[in-house]
mmCIF file of C-alpha atoms in Angstrom:
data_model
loop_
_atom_site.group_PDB
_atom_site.id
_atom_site.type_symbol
_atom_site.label_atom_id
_atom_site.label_comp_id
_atom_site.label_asym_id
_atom_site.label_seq_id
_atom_site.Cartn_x
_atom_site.Cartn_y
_atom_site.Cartn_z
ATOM 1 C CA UNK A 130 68.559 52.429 100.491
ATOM 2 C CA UNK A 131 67.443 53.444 97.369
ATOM 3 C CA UNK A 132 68.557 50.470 95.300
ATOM 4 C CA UNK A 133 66.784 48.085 98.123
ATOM 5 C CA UNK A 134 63.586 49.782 97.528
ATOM 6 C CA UNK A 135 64.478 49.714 93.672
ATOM 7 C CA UNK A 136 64.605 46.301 94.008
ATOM 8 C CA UNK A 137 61.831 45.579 96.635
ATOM 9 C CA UNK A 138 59.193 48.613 95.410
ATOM 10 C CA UNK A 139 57.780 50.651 98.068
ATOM 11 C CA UNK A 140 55.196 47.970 99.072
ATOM 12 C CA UNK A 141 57.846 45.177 99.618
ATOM 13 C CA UNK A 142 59.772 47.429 101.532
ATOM 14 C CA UNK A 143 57.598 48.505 103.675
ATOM 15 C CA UNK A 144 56.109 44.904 104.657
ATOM 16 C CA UNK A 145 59.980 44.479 105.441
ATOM 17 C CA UNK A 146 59.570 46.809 107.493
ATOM 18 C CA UNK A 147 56.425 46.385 108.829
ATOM 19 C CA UNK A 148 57.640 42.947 110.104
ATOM 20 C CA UNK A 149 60.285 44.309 111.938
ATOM 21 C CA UNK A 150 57.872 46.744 114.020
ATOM 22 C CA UNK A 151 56.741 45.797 117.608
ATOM 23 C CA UNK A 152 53.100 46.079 116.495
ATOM 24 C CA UNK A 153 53.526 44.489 112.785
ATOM 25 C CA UNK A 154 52.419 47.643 111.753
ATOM 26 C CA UNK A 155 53.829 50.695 110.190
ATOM 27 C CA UNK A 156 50.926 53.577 110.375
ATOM 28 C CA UNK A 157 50.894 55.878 106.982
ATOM 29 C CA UNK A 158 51.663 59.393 107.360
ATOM 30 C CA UNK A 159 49.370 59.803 104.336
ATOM 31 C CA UNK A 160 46.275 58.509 102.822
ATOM 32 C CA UNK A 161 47.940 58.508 99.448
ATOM 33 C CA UNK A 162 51.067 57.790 97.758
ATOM 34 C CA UNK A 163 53.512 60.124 97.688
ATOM 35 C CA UNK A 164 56.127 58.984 95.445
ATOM 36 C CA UNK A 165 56.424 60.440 92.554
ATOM 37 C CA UNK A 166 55.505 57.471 89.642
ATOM 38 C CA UNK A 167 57.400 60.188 86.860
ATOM 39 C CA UNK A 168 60.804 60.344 87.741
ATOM 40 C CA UNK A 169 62.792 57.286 86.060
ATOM 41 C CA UNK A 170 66.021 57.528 88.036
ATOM 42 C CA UNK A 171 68.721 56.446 85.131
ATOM 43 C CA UNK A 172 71.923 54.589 85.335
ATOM 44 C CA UNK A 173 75.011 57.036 84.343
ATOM 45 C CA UNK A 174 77.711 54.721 85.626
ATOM 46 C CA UNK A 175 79.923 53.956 83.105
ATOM 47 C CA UNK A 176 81.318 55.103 79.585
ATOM 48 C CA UNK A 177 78.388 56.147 77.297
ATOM 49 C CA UNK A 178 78.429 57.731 73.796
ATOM 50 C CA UNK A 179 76.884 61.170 73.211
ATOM 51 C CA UNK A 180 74.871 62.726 71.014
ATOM 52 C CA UNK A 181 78.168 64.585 69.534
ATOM 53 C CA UNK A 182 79.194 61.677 67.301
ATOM 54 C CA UNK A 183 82.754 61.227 68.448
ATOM 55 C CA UNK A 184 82.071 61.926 71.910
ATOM 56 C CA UNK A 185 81.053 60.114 75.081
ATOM 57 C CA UNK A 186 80.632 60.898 78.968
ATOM 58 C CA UNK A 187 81.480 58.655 81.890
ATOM 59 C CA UNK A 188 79.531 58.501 85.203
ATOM 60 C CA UNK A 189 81.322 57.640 87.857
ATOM 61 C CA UNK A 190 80.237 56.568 91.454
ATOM 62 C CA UNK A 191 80.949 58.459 94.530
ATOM 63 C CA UNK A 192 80.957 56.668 97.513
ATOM 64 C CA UNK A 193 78.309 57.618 100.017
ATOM 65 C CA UNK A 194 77.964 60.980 97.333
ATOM 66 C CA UNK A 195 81.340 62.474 99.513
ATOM 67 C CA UNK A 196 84.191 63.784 98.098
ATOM 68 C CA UNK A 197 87.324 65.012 99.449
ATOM 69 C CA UNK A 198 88.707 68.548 98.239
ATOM 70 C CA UNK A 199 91.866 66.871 96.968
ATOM 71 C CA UNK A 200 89.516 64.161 95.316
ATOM 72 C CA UNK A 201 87.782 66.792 93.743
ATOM 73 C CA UNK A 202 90.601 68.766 92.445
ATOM 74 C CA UNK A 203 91.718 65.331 91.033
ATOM 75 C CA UNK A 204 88.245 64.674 89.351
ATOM 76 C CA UNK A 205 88.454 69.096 88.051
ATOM 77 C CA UNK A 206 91.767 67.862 86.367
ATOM 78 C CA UNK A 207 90.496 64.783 84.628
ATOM 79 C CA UNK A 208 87.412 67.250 83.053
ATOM 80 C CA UNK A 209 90.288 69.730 81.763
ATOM 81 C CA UNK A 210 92.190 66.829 80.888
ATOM 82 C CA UNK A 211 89.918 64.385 78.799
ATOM 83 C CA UNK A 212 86.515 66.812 78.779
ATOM 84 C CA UNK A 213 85.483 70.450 77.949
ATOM 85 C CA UNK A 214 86.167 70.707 81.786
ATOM 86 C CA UNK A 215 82.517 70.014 83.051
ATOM 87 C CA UNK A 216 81.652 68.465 85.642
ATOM 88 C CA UNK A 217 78.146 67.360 86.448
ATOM 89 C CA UNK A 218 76.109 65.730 89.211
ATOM 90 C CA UNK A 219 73.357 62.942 89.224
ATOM 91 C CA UNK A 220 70.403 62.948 91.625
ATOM 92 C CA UNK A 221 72.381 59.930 92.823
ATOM 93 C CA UNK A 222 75.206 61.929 93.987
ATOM 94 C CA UNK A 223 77.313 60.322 91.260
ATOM 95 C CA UNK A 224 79.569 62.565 89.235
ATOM 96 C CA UNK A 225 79.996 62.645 85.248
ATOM 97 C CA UNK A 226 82.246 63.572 83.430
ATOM 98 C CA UNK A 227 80.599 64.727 79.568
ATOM 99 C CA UNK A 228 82.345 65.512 76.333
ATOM 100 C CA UNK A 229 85.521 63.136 76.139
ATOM 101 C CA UNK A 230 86.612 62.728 72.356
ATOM 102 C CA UNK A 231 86.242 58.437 72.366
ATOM 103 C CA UNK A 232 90.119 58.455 71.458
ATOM 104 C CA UNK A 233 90.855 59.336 74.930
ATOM 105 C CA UNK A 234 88.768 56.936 76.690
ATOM 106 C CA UNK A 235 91.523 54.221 77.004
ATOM 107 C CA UNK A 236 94.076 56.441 78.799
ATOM 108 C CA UNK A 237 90.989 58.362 81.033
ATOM 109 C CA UNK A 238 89.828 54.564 82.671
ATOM 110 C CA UNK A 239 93.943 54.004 83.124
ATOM 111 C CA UNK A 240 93.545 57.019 86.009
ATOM 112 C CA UNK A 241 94.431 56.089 89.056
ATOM 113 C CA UNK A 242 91.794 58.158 91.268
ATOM 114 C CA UNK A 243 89.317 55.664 88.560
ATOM 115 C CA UNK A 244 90.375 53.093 91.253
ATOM 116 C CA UNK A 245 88.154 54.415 94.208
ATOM 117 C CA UNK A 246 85.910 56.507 91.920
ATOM 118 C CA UNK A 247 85.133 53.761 89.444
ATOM 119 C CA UNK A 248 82.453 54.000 86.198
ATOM 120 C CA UNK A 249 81.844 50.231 87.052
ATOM 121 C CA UNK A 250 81.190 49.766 91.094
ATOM 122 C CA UNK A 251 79.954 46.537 92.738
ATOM 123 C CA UNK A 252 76.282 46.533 93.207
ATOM 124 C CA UNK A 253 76.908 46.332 96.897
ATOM 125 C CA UNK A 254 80.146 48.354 98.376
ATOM 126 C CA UNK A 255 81.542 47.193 101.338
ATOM 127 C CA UNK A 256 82.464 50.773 103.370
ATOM 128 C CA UNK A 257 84.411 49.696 105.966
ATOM 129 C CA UNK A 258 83.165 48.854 109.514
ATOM 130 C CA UNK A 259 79.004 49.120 108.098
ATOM 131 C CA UNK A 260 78.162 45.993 108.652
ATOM 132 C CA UNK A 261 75.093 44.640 107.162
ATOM 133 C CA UNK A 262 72.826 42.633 109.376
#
């Protein structure tokens, strides 16, 4: 939802939606807006470089934001592995991975768990029996 609205802004979407409403009308719930103009939301998907010359993170997606418990142990041993053993999260529900000397890059994207948890995901993801309409 949140990269359609990205990509419509709040005003296209809601005339989408509006259009789609018995009356052609969607009523507002307030007199003003109340999204927040401030927060940038940022792209961490991918392999970027740190501050820490030497060093980069990589964000990578999580479908839907859900992770399994084996998943997870899988993504805890890739942090001890190639990081300092973080692990963060994005408002996005994404996961990253921070402080990976660059030299282990190469062998970190060769991972097979990289496969569904992927730095680089389509812009759409197909999940399997969602259709889209």
């Amino acid at each position: 939802m949140m990269w359609l609205i990205d990509e419509l802004g709040v005003e296209g979407f809601r005339a989408e939606v509006e259009k789609r409403m018995p009356q052609q009308q969607l009523e507002r719930a307030s007199p003003e807006d109340l999204v927040r103009k401030e927060r940038e939301r940022r792209d961490y998907l991918g392999v970027h470089p740190q501050k820490q010359e030497g060093y980069s993170f990589i964000g990578l997606h999580i479908p839907v934001g859900r992770v399994q418990a084996d998943d997870m142990d899988e993504l805890a041993r890739l942090a001890d592995e190639y990081g300092s053993g973080e692990i963060l999260f994005t408002m996005e529900q994404n996961i990253i991975i921070p402080n990976i000397e660059n030299s282990k890059i190469e062998a970190l994207l060769k991972e097979p768990v990289l496969s569904t948890f992927t730095p680089d995901p389509p812009r759409v993801v197909n999940m399997g029996g969602a259709g889209l309409a």
